[in-house]
CSV table of C-alpha atoms and ligand atoms in Angstrom, one decimal:
chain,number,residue,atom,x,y,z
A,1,UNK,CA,-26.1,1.4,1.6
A,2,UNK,CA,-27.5,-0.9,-1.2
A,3,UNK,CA,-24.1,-1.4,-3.2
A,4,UNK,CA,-26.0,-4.1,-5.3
A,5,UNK,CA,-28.7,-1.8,-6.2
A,6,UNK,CA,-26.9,-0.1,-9.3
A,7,UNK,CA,-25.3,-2.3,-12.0
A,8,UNK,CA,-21.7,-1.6,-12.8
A,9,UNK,CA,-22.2,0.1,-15.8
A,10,UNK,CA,-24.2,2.8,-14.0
A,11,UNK,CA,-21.6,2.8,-11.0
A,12,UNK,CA,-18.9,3.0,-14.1
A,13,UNK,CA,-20.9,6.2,-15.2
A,14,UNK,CA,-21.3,7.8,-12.6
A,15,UNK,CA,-17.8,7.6,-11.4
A,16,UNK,CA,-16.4,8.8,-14.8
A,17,UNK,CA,-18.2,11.4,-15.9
A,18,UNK,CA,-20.7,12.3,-12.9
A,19,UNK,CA,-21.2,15.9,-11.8
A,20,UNK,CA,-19.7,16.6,-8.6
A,21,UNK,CA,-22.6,14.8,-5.9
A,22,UNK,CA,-23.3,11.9,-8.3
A,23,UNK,CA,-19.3,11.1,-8.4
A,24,UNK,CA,-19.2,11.2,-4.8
A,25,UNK,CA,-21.9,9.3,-4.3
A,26,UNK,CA,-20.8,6.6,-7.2
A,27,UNK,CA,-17.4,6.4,-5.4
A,28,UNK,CA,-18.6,5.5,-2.1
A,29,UNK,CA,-20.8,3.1,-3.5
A,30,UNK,CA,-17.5,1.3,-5.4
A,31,UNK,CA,-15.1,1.5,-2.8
A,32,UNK,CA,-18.2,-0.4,-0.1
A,33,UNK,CA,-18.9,-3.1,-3.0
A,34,UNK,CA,-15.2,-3.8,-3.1
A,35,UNK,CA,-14.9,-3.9,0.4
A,36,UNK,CA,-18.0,-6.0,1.1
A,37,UNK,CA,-17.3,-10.2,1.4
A,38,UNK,CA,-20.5,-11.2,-0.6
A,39,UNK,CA,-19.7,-13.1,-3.4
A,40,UNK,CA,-21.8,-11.5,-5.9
A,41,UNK,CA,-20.6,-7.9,-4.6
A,42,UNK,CA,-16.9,-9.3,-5.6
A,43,UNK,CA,-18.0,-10.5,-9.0
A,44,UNK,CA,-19.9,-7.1,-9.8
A,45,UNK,CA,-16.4,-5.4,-8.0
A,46,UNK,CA,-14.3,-6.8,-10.7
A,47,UNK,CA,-16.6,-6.2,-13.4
A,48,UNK,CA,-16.5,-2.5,-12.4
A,49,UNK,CA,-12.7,-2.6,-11.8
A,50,UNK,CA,-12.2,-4.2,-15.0
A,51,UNK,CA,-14.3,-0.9,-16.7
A,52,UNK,CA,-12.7,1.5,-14.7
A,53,UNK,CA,-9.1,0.6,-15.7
A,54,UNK,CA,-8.7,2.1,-18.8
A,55,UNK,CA,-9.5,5.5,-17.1
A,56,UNK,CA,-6.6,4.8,-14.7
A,57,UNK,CA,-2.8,5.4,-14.7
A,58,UNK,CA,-2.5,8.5,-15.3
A,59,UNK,CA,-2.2,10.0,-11.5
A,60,UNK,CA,0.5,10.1,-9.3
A,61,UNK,CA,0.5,7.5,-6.1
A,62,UNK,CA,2.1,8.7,-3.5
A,63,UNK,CA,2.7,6.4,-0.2
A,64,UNK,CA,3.4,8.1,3.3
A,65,UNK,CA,4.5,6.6,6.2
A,66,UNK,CA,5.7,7.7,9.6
A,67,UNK,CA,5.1,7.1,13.3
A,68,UNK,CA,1.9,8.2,15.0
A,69,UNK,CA,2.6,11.9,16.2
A,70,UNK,CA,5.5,12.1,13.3
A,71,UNK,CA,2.6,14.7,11.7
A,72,UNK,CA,1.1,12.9,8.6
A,73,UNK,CA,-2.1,14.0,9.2
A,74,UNK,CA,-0.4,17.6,9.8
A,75,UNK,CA,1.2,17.0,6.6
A,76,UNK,CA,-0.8,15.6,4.1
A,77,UNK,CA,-3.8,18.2,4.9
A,78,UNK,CA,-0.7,20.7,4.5
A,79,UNK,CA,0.3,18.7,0.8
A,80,UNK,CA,-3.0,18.6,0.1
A,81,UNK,CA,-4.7,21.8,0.1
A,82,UNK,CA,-1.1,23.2,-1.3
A,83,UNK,CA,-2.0,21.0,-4.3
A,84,UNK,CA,-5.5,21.8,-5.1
A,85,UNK,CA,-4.3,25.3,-4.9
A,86,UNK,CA,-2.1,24.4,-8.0
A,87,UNK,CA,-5.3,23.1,-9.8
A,88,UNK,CA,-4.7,19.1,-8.6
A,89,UNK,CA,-7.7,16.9,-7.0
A,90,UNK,CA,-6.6,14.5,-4.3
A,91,UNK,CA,-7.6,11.4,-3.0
A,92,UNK,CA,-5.9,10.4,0.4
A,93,UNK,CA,-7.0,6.4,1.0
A,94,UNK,CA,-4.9,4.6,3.9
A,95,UNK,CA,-3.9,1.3,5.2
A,96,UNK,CA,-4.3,0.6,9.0
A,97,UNK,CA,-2.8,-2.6,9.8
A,98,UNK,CA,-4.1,-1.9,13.1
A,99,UNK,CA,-7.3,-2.8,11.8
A,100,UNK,CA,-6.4,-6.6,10.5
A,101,UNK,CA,-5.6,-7.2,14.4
A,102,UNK,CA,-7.8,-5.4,16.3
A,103,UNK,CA,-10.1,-4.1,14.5
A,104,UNK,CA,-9.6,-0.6,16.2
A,105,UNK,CA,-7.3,2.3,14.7
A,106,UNK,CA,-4.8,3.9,14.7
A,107,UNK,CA,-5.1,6.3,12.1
A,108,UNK,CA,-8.8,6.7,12.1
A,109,UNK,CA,-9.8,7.7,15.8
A,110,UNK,CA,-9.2,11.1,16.0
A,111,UNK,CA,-10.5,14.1,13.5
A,112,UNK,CA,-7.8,14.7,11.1
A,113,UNK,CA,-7.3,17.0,8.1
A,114,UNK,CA,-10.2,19.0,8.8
A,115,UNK,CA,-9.8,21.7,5.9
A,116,UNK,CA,-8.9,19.4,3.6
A,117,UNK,CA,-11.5,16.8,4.7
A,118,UNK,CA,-14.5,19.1,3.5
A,119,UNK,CA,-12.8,20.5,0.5
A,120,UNK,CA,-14.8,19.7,-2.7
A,121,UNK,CA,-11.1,18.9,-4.6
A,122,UNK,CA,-10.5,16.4,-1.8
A,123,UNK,CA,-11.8,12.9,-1.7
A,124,UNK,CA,-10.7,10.9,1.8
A,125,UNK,CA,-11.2,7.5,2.6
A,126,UNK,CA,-10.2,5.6,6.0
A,127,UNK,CA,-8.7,2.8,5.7
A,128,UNK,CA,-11.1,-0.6,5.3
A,129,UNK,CA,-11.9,-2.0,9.2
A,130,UNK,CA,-11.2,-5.4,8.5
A,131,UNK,CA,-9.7,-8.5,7.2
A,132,UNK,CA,-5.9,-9.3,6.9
A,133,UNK,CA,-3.5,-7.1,6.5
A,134,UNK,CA,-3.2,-8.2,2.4
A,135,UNK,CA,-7.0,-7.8,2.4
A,136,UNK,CA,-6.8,-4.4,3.6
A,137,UNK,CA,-4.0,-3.2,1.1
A,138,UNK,CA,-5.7,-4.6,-2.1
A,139,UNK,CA,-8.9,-3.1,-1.2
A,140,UNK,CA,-7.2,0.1,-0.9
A,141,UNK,CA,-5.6,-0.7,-4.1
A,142,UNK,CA,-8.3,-1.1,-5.9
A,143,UNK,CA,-9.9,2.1,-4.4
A,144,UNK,CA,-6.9,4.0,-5.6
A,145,UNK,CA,-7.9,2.7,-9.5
A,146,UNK,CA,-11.7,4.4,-8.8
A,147,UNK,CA,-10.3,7.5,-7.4
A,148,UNK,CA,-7.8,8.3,-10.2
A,149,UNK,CA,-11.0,7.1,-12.5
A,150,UNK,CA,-12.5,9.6,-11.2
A,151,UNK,CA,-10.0,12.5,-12.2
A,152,UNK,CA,-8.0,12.5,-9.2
A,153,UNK,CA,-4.5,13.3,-10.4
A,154,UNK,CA,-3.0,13.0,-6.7
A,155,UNK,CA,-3.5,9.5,-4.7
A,156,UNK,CA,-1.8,9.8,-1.3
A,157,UNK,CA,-2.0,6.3,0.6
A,158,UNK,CA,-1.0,6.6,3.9
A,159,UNK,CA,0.2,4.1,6.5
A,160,UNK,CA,2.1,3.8,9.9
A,161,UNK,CA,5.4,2.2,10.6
A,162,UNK,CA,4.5,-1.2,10.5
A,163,UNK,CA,6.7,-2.9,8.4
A,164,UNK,CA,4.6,-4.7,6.6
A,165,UNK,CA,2.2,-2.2,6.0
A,166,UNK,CA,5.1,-0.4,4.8
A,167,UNK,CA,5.8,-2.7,1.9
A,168,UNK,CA,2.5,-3.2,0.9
A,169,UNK,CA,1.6,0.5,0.9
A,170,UNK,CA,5.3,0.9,-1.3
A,171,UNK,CA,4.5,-2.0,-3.6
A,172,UNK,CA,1.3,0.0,-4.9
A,173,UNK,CA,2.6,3.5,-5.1
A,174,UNK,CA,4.9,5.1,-7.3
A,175,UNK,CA,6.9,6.9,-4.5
A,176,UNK,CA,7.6,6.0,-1.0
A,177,UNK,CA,8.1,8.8,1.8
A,178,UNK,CA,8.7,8.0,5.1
A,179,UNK,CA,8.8,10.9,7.4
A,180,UNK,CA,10.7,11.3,10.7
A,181,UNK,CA,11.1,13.1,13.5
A,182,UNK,CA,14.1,15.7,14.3
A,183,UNK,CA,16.2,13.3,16.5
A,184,UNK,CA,15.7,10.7,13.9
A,185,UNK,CA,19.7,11.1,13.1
A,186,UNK,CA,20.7,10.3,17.0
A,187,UNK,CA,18.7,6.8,17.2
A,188,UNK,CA,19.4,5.6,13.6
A,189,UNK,CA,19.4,2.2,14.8
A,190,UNK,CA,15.8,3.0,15.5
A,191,UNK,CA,15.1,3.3,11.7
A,192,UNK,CA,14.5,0.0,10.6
A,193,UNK,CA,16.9,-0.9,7.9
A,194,UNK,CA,14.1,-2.4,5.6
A,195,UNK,CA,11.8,0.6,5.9
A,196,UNK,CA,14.9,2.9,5.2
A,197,UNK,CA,15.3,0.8,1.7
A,198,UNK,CA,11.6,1.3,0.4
A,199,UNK,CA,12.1,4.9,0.7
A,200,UNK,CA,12.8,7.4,-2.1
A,201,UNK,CA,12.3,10.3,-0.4
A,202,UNK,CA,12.9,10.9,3.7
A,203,UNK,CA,11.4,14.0,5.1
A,204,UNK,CA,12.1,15.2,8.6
A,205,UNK,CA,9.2,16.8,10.2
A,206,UNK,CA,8.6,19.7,12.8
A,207,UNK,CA,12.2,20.8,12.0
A,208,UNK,CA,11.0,23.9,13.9
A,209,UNK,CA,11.0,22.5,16.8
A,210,UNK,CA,15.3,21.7,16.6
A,211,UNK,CA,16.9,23.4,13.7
A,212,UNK,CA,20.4,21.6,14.4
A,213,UNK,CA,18.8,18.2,15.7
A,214,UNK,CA,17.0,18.5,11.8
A,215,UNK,CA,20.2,19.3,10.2
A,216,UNK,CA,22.0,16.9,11.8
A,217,UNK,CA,19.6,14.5,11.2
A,218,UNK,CA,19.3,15.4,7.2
A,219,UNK,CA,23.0,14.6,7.0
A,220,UNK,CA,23.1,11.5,9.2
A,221,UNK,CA,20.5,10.2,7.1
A,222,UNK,CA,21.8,11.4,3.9
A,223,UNK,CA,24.3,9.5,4.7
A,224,UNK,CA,22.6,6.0,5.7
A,225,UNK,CA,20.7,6.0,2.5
A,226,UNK,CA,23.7,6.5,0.1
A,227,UNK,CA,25.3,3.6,1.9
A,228,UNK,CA,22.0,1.4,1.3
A,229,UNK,CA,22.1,2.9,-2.3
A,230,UNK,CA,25.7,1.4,-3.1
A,231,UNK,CA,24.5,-1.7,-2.1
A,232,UNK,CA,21.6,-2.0,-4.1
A,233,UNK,CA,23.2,-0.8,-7.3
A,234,UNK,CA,26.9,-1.8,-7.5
A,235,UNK,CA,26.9,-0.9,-11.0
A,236,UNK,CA,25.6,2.8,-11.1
A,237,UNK,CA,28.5,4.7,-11.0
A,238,UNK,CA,27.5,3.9,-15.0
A,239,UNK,CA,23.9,5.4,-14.6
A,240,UNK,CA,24.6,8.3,-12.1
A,241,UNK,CA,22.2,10.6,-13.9
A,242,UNK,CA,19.6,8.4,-15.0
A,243,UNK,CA,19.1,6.8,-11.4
A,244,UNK,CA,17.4,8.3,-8.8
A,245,UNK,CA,19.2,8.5,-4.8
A,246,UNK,CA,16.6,8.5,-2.0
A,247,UNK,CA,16.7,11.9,-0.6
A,248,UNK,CA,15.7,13.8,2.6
A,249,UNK,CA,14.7,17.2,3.1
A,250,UNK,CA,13.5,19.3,6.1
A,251,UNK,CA,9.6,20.6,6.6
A,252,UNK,CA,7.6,22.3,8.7
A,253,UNK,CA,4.4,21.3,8.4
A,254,UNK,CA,2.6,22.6,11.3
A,255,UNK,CA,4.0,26.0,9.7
A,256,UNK,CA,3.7,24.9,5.9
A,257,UNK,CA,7.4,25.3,5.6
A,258,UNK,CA,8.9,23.2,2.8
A,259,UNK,CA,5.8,22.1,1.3
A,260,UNK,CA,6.9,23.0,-2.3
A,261,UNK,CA,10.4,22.2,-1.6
A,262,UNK,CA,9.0,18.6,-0.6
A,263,UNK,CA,6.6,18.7,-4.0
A,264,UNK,CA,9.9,19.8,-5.9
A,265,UNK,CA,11.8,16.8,-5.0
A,266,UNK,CA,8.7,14.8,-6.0
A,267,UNK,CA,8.4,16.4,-9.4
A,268,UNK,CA,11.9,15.7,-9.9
A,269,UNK,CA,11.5,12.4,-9.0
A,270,UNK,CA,8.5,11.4,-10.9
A,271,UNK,CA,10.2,13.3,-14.3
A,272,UNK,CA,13.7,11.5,-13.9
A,273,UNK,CA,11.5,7.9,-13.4
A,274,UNK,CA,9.5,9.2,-16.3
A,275,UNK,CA,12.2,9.4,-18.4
A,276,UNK,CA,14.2,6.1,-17.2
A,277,UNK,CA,11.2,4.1,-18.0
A,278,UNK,CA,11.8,3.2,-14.0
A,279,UNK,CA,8.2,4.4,-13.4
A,280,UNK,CA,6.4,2.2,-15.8
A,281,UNK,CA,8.4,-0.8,-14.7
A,282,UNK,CA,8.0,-0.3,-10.8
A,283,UNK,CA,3.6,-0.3,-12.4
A,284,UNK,CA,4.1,-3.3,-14.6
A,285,UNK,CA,6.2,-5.2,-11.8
A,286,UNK,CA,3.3,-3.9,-8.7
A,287,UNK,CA,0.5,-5.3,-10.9
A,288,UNK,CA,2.0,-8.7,-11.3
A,289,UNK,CA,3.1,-9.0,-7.9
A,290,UNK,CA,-0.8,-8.0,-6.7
A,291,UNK,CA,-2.0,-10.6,-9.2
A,292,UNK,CA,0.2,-13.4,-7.3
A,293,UNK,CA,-0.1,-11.8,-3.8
A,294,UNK,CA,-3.8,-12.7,-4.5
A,295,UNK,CA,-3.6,-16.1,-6.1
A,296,UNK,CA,-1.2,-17.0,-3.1
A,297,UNK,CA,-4.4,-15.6,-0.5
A,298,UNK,CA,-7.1,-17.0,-3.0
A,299,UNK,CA,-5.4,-20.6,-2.5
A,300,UNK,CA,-4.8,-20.3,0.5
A,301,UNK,CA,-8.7,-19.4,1.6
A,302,UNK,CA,-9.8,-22.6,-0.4
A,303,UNK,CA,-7.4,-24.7,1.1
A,304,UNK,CA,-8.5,-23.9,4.4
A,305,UNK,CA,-12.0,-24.4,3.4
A,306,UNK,CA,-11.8,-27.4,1.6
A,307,UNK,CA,-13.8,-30.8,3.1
A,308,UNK,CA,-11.1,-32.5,3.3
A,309,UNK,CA,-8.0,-30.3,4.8
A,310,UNK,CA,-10.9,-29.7,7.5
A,311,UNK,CA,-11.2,-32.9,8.9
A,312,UNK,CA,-7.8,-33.7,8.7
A,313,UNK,CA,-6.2,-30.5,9.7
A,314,UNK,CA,-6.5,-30.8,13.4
A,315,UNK,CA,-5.3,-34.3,13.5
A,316,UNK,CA,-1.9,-33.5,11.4
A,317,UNK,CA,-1.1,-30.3,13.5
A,318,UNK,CA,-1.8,-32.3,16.6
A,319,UNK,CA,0.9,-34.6,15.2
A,320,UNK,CA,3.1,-32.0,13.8
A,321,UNK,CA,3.4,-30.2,17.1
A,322,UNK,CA,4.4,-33.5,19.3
A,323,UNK,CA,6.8,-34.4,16.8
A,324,UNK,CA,5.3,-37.6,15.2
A,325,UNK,CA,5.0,-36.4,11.9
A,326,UNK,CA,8.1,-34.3,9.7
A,327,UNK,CA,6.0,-30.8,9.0
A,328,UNK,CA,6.7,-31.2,5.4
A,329,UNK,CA,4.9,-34.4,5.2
A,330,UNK,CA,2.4,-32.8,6.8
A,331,UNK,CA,2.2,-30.4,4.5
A,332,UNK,CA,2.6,-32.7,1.6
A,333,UNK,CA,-0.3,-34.8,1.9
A,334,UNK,CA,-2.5,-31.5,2.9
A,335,UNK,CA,-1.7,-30.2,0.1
A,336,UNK,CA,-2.7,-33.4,-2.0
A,337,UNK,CA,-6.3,-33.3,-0.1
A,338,UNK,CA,-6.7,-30.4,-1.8
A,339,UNK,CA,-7.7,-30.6,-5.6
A,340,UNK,CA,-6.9,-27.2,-6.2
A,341,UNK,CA,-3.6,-27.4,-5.4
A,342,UNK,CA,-3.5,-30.3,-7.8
A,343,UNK,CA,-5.7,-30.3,-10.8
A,344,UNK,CA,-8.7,-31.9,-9.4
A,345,UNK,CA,-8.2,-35.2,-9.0
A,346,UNK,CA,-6.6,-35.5,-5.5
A,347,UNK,CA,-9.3,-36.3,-3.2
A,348,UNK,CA,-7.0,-38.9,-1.1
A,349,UNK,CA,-3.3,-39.1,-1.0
A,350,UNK,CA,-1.7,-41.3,-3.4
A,351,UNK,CA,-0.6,-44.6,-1.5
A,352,UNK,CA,3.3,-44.1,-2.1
A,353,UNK,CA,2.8,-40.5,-0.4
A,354,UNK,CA,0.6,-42.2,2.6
A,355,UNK,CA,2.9,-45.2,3.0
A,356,UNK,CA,6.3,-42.9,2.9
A,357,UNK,CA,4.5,-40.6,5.6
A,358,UNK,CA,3.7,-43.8,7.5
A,359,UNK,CA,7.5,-45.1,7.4
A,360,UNK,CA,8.6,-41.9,8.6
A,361,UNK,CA,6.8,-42.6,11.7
B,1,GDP,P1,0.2,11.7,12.9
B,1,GDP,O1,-0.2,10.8,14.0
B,1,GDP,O2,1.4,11.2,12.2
B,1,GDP,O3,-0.9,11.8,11.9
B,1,GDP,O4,0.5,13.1,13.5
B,1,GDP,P2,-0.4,14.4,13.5
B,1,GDP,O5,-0.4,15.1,12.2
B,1,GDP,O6,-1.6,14.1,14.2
B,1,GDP,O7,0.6,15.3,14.4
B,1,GDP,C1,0.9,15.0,15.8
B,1,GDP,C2,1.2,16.3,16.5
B,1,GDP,O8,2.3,16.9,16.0
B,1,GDP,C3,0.0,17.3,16.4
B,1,GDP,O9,-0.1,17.9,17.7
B,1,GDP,C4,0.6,18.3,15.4
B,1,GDP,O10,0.1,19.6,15.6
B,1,GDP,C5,2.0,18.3,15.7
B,1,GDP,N1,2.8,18.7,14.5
B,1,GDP,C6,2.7,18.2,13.2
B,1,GDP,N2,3.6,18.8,12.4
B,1,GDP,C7,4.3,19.6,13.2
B,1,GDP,C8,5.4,20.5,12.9
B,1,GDP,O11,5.9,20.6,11.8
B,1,GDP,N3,5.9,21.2,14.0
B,1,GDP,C9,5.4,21.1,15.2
B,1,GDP,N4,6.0,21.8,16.2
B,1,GDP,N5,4.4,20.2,15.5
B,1,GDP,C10,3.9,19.5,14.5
């Protein structure tokens, strides 16, 4: 597809205020210029980003997560079509961090929500094929800003249990759902502790298929998350009804049992964060941490392709890993190579840094 073949402005039009094919067509064409690597593709990407923000915000980003065969396709396509029936358009993007590694897929191979895929209320995107895992999660990020652009008022990003797909996919939503499996309560150690703390909502899935292995898991995880709860706010026996406690609930969604119950809890949740100014916060705090996750990936790109790091970056590791030279003075006198890392002026390392590495010897 030519991305470069339409200015931004056009792009910006046709995303906003298209007709139903032209939107489409616009939003494909935004979400390949951000994900393409060309330098002039970027600069026209944050041109249109830049336009397209004051039409965003107002949807609701929802993150998903869960094990492969946990059901999120099963679910979402369930979520989904329950929504548009309430008059909602919804976007569902994803993050693969399958794809940073291999470049395959593991959420991508197989057909999946095949209703809601072909619905003209639905707009689905798999995850971008490439780059690091950071890469990956701010180009979905910045996908998520044309789709509620372009009047979608649901945004579901979904992930797998990776951890650190986890927290990237929960640092750019608004809510965090993990789902689990029935037996999820018997194997608790199995639940790892950090993902259990980014959720706000835990949903047990295929509870058909055990009704007491579900309920005994609801309680056993009930449990586990008002424990991490006290923890993380010693103080709230002050703010009981203004803070909201992670959740879990029981759903069906091979059977599209609980699907309100589980959209319930969420309005609940979005209202009570509404209210607490907790939702505008967890925005403002995401969009500065974005800005520095990038600067940290921007610097660390040019440093790696600087001149001078280059030629000596072989040499230092060589010396680093056979214990002639302390990593941090390694690092050090990198990092002075560099002039981006230090104003500009740093082609060579000052003589005090060069003759303390040298003594250290
Ligand atoms: P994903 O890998 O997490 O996207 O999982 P899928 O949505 O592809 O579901 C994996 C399998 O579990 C499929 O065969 C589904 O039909 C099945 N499944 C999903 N939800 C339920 C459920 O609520 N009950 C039962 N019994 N099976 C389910």
């Amino acid at each position: 597809m030519a991305v470069s073949s339409l200015p931004s402005s056009a792009l910006f039009e046709a995303i906003v205020q298209g007709g139903a094919a032209v939107q489409r067509r616009g939003m494909a064409k935004a979400i390949t210029l951000l994900e393409s690597t060309r330098a002039d593709h970027r600069d026209q990407a944050d041109a249109l980003l830049t336009q397209l923000l004051s039409q965003t915000g107002r949807s609701f980003r929802l993150g998903i997560s869960g094990v492969p065969g946990v059901g999120k396709s099963t679910f979402i396509e369930a979520l989904g079509l329950h929504l548009i029936g309430q008059g909602h358009r919804v976007a569902v993007l994803a993050v693969d961090p399958s794809s940073s590694i291999s470049g395959g897929s593991i959420l991508g191979d197989k057909t999946r929500m095949e209703h809601l895929s072909v619905h003209p209320q639905a707009y689905i995107r798999p995850s971008p094929s490439s780059g690091t895992l950071g890469g990956v999660a701010e180009k979905t990020r910045e996908s998520m800003l044309v789709c509620e652009a372009a009047g979608y008022d649901v945004v579901i990003v979904e992930t797998v249990g990776v951890g650190q797909s986890e927290t990237a996919v929960a640092n750019m939503t608004d809510m965090f759902v993990l789902l689990q499996l029935p037996n999820a309560g018997d194997d608790l150690q199995a639940i790892k502790k950090g993902v259990m703390e980014l959720a706000d909502l835990v949903v047990i899935n295929k509870a058909d298929l055990d009704a007491s292995a579900a309920t005994r898991a609801e309680a056993q995880i009930t449990s586990a998350l008002r424990l991490l709860g006290l923890h993380g706010h010693p103080d709230h026996a002050h703010h009981v009804e203004t803070l909201w406690h992670p959740q879990v609930v029981q759903i069906s969604a091979l059977h599209n049992r609980g699907v309100d119950a589980f959209w319930a809890k969420v309005s609940e949740f979005r209202d009570l964060q509404t209210r607490n100014g907790k939702l505008a916060a967890r925005r403002q705090q995401q969009a500065l941490s974005w800005m520095w996750e990038r600067i940290d990936a921007g610097l660390k790109h040019a440093f790696k392709h600087h001149e001078a790091v280059r030629d000596l970056l072989p040499g230092l590791t060589a010396q680093v890993v056979s214990g002639q030279l302390p990593a941090s003075t390694a690092a050090r006198q990198l990092l002075q190579l560099a002039s981006v890392m230090s104003g500009g002026d740093a082609a060579r390392p000052s003589r005090s840094e060069t003759a303390a590495s040298s003594g250290m010897r």
